[in-house]
mmCIF file of C-alpha atoms in Angstrom:
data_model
loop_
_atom_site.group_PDB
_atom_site.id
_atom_site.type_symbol
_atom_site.label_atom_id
_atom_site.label_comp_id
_atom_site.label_asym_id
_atom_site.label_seq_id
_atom_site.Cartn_x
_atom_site.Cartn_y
_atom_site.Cartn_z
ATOM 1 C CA UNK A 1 -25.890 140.550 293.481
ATOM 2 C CA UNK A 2 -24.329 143.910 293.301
ATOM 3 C CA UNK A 3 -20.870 143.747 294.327
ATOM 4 C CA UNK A 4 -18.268 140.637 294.993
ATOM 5 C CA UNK A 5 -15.426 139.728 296.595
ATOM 6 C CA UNK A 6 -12.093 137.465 296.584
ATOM 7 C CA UNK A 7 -9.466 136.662 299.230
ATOM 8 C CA UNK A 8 -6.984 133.987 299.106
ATOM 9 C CA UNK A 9 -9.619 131.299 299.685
ATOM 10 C CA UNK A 10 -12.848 132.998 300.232
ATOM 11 C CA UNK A 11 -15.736 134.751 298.551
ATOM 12 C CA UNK A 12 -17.971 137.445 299.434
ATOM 13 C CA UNK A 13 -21.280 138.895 297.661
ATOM 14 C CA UNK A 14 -23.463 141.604 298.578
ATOM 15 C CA UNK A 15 -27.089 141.217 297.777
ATOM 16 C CA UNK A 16 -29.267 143.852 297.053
ATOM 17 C CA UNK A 17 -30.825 144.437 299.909
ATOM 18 C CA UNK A 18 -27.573 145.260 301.300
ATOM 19 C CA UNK A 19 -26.786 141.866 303.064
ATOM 20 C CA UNK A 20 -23.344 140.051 303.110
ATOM 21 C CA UNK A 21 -22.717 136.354 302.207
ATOM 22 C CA UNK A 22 -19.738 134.782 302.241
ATOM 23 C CA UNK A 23 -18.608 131.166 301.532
ATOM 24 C CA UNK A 24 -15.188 128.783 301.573
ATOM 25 C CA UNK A 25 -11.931 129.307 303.907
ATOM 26 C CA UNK A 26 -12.661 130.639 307.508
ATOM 27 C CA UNK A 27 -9.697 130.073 309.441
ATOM 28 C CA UNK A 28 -8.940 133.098 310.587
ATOM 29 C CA UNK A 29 -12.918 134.275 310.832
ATOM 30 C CA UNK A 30 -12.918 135.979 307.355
ATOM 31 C CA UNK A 31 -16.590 134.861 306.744
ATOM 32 C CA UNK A 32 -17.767 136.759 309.172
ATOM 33 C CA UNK A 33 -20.267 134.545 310.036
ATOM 34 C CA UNK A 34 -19.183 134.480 313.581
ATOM 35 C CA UNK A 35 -17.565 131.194 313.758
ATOM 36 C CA UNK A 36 -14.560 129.636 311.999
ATOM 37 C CA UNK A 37 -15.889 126.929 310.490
ATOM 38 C CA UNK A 38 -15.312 126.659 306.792
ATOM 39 C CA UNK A 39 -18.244 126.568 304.077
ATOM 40 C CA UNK A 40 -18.907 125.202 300.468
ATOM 41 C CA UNK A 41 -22.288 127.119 300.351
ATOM 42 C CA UNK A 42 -22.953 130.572 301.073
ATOM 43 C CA UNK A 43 -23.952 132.332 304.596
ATOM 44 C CA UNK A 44 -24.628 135.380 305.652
ATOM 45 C CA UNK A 45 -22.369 137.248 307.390
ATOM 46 C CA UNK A 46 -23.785 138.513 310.782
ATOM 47 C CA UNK A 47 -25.285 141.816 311.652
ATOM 48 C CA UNK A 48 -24.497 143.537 308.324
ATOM 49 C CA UNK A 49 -27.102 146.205 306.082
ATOM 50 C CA UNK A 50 -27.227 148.419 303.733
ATOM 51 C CA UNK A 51 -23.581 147.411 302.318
ATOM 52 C CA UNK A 52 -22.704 149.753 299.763
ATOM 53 C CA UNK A 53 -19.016 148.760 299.263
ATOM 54 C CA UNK A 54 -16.578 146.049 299.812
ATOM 55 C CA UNK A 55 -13.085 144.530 299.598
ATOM 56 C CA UNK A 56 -11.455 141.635 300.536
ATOM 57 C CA UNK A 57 -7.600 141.018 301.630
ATOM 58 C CA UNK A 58 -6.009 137.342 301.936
ATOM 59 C CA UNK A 59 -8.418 136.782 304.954
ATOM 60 C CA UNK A 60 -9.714 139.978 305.875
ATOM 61 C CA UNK A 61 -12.285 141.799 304.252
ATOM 62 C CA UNK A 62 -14.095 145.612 304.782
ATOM 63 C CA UNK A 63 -17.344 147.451 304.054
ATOM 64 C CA UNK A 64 -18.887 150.643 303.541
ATOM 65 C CA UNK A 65 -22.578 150.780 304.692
ATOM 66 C CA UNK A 66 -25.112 153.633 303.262
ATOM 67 C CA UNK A 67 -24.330 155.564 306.543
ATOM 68 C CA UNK A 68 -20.863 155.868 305.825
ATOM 69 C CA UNK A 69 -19.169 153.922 308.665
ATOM 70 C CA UNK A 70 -16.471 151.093 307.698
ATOM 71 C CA UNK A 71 -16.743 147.528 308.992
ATOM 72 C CA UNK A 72 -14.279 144.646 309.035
ATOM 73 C CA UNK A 73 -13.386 141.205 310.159
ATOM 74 C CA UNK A 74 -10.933 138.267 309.640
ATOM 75 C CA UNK A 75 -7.391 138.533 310.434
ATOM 76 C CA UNK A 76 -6.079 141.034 312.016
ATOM 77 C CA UNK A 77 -2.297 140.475 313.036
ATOM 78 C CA UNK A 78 -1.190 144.032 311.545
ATOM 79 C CA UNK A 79 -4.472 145.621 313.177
ATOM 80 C CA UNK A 80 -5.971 146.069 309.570
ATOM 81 C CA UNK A 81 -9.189 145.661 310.848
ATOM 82 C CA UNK A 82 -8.811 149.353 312.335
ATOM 83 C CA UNK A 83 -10.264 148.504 315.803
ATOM 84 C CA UNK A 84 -7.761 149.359 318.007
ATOM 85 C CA UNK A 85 -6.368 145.692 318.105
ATOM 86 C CA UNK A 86 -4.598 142.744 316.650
ATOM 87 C CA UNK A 87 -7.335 140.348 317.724
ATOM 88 C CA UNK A 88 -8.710 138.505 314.592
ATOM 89 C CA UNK A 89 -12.537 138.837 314.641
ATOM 90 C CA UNK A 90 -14.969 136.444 313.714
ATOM 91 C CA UNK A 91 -17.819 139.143 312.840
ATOM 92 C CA UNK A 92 -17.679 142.281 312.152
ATOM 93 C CA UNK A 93 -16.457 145.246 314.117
ATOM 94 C CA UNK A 94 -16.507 149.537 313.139
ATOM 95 C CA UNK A 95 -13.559 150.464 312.078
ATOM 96 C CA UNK A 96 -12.597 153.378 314.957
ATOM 97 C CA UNK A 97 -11.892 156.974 313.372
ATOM 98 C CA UNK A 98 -13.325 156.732 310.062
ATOM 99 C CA UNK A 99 -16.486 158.640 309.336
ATOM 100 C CA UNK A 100 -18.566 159.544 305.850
ATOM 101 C CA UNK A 101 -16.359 156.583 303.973
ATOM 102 C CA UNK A 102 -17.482 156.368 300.043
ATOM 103 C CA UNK A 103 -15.165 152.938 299.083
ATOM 104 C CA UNK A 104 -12.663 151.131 300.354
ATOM 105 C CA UNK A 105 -10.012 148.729 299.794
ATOM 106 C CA UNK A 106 -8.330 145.644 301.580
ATOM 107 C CA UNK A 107 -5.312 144.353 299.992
ATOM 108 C CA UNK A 108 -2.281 141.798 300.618
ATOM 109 C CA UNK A 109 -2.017 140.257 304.289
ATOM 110 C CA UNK A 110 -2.072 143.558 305.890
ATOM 111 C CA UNK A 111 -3.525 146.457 303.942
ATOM 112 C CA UNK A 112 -6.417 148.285 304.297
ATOM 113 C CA UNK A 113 -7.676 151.497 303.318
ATOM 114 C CA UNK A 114 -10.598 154.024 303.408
ATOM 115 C CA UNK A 115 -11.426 156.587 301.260
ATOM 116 C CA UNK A 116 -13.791 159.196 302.441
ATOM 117 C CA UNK A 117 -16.450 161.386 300.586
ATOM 118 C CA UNK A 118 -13.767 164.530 300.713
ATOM 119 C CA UNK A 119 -11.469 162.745 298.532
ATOM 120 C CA UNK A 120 -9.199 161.889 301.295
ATOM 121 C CA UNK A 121 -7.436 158.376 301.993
ATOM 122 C CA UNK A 122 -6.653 156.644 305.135
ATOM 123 C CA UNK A 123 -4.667 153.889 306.206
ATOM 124 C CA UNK A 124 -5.986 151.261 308.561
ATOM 125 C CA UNK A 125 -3.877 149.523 311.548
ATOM 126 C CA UNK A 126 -3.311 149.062 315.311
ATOM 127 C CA UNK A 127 -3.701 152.965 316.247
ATOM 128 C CA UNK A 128 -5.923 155.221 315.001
ATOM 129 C CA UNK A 129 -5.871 155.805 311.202
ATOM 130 C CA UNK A 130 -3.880 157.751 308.790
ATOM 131 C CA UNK A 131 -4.274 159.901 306.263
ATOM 132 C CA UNK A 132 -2.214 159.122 303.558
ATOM 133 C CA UNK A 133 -0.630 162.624 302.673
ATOM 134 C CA UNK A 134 0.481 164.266 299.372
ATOM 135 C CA UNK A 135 -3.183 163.046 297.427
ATOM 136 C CA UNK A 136 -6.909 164.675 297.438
ATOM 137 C CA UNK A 137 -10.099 164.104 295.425
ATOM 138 C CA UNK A 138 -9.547 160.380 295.188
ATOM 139 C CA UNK A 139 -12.307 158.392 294.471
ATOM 140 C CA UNK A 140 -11.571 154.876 294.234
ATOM 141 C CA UNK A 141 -8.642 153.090 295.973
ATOM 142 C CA UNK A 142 -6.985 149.706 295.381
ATOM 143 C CA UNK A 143 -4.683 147.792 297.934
ATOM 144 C CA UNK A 144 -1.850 145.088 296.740
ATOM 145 C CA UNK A 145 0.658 143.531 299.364
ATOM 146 C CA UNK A 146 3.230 146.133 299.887
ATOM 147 C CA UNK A 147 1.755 148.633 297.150
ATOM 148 C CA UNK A 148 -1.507 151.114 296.806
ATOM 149 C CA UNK A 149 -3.300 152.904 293.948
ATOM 150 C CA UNK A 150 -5.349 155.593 294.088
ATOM 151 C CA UNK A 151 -7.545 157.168 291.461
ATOM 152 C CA UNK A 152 -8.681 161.400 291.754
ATOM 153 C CA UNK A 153 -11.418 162.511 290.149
ATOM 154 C CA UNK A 154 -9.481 163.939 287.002
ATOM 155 C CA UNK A 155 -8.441 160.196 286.184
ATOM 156 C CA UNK A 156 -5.023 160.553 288.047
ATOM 157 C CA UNK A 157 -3.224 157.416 289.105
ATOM 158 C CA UNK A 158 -1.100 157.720 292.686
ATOM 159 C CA UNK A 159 1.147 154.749 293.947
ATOM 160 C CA UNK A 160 2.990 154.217 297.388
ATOM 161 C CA UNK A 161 4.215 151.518 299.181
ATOM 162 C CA UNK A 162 6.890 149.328 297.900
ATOM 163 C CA UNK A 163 8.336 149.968 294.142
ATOM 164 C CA UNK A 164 11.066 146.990 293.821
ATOM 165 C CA UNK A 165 8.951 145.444 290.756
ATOM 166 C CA UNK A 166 8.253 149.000 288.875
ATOM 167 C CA UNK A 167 4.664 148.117 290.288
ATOM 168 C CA UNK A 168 4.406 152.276 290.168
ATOM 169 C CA UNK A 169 4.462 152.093 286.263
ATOM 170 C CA UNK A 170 6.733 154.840 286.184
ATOM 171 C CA UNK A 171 9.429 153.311 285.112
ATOM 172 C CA UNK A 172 11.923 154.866 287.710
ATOM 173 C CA UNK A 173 13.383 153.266 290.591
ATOM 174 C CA UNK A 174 12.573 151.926 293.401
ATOM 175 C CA UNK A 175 11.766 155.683 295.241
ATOM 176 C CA UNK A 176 10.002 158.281 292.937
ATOM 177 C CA UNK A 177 10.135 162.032 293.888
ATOM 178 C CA UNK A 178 8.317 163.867 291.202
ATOM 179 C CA UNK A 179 4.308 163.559 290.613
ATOM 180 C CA UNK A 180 3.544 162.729 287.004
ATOM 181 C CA UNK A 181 0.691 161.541 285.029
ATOM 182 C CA UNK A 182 -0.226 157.540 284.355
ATOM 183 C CA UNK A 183 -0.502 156.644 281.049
ATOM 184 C CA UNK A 184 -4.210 155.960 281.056
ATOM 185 C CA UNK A 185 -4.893 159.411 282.464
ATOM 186 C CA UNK A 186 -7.404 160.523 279.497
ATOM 187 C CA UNK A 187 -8.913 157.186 279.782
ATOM 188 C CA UNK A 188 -9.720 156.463 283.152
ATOM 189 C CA UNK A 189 -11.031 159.912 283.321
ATOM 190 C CA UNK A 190 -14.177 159.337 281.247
ATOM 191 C CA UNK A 191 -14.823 155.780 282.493
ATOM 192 C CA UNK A 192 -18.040 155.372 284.210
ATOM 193 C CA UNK A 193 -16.871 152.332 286.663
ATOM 194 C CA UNK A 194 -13.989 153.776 288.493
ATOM 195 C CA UNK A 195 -12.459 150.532 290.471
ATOM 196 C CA UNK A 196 -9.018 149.964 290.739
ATOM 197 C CA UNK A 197 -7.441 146.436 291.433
ATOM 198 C CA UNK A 198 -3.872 145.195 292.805
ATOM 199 C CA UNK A 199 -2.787 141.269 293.231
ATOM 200 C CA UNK A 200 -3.872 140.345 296.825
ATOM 201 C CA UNK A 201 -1.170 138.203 297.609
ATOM 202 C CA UNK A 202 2.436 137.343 296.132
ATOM 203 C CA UNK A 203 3.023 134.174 293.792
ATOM 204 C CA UNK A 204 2.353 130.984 295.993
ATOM 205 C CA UNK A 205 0.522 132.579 298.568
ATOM 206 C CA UNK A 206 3.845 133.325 300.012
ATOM 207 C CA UNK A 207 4.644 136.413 302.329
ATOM 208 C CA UNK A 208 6.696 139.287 300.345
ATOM 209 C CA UNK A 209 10.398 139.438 301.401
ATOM 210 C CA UNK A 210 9.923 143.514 300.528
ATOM 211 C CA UNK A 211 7.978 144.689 303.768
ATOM 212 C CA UNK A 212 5.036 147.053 304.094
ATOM 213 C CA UNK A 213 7.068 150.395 304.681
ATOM 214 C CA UNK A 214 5.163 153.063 302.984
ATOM 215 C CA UNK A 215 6.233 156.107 301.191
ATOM 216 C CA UNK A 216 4.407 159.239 300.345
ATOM 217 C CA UNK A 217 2.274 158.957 297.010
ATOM 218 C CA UNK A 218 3.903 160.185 293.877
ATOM 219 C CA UNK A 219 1.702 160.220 290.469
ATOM 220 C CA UNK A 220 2.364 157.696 287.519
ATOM 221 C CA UNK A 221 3.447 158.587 283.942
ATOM 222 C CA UNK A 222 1.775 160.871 281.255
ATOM 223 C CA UNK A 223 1.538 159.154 277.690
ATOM 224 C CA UNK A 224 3.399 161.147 275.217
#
């Protein structure tokens, strides 16, 4: 195995030869095995090579393949699969509008993002996709409920989304408005595996009371 996986209650793994298997919950189609039946051993899920990347949300899940397009499938009530629809999908479908993707991330009930080989990020839903603005030279994303992270090649942290927790880390309110540098700035910048991680879901399982609005990216704090 070279990369896994974890939704709310499924698994995914992505073997070396680039293949996709997936095992437990699959009520929504998140195994992508083209049914919705659930499994307690692995299967593979259909039509998928030379996997590169992936991420899983609460039931959804995307990929980066070695040609650079993104695939999802699972739930799709926000249209986070990025396929033009809010039809939940049982296999896997290109996500429209995104070309020469590098990672991505799928995060929370609803969130998805791609990050492309320019350093730009985009935002995944019903219409076409988004670039998230005020951020370049990212390299690895992360997706949480109502909350992203992003990570530029000089070991900057980014945040937007919903701050009603401090999950910035920048210890200001709800609604930053100046760009600063996280606290692990030196750090992350010299660490070979660049991956960042946000919860997938809120305590419980529950839905967030705070929305999904989204706000432009502001930088977190510099140590000293």
């Amino acid at each position: 195995m070279v990369a896994v996986a974890g939704g709310a209650l499924h698994s995914l793994a992505v073997r070396s030869d680039g293949t996709v298997w997936a095992w437990g919950d699959n009520a929504y189609g998140q195994l992508g095995d083209d049914t919705l039946s659930d499994r307690t051993t692995p299967v593979q899920v259909r039509g998928l090579t030379g996997v590169m990347s992936i991420s899983a949300g609460y039931a959804h899940a995307l990929v980066v393949r070695s040609d650079g397009t993104v695939w999802a499938w699972g739930w799709n009530s926000s249209g986070q699969l990025g396929d033009g629809t809010t039809v939940n999908r049982s296999a896997p479908v290109q996500v429209q509008g995104v070309s020469a993707a590098s990672d991505v991330a799928a995060g929370g009930y609803s969130q998805s993002l791609a990050v492309r080989s320019d350093g730009t990020v985009w935002r995944l839903g019903s219409s076409a996709p988004a670039q998230v603005l005020g951020v370049n030279g990212v390299v690895t994303g992360a997706a949480g409920v109502n909350h992203s992270l992003a990570m530029t090649s000089d070991g900057t942290l980014w945040a937007w989304g919903v701050n009603t927790e401090g999950q910035f880390g920048n210890g200001l309110p709800v609604y930053a408005t100046t760009a600063i540098r996280s606290l692990l700035y030196g750090a992350l910048s010299h660490r070979s595996e660049r991956k960042l991680t946000c919860p997938s879901s809120t305590p419980w399982g529950a839905p967030s009371s705070q929305g999904s609005s989204v706000s432009f990216p502001r930088a977190l704090p510099h140590a000293g």
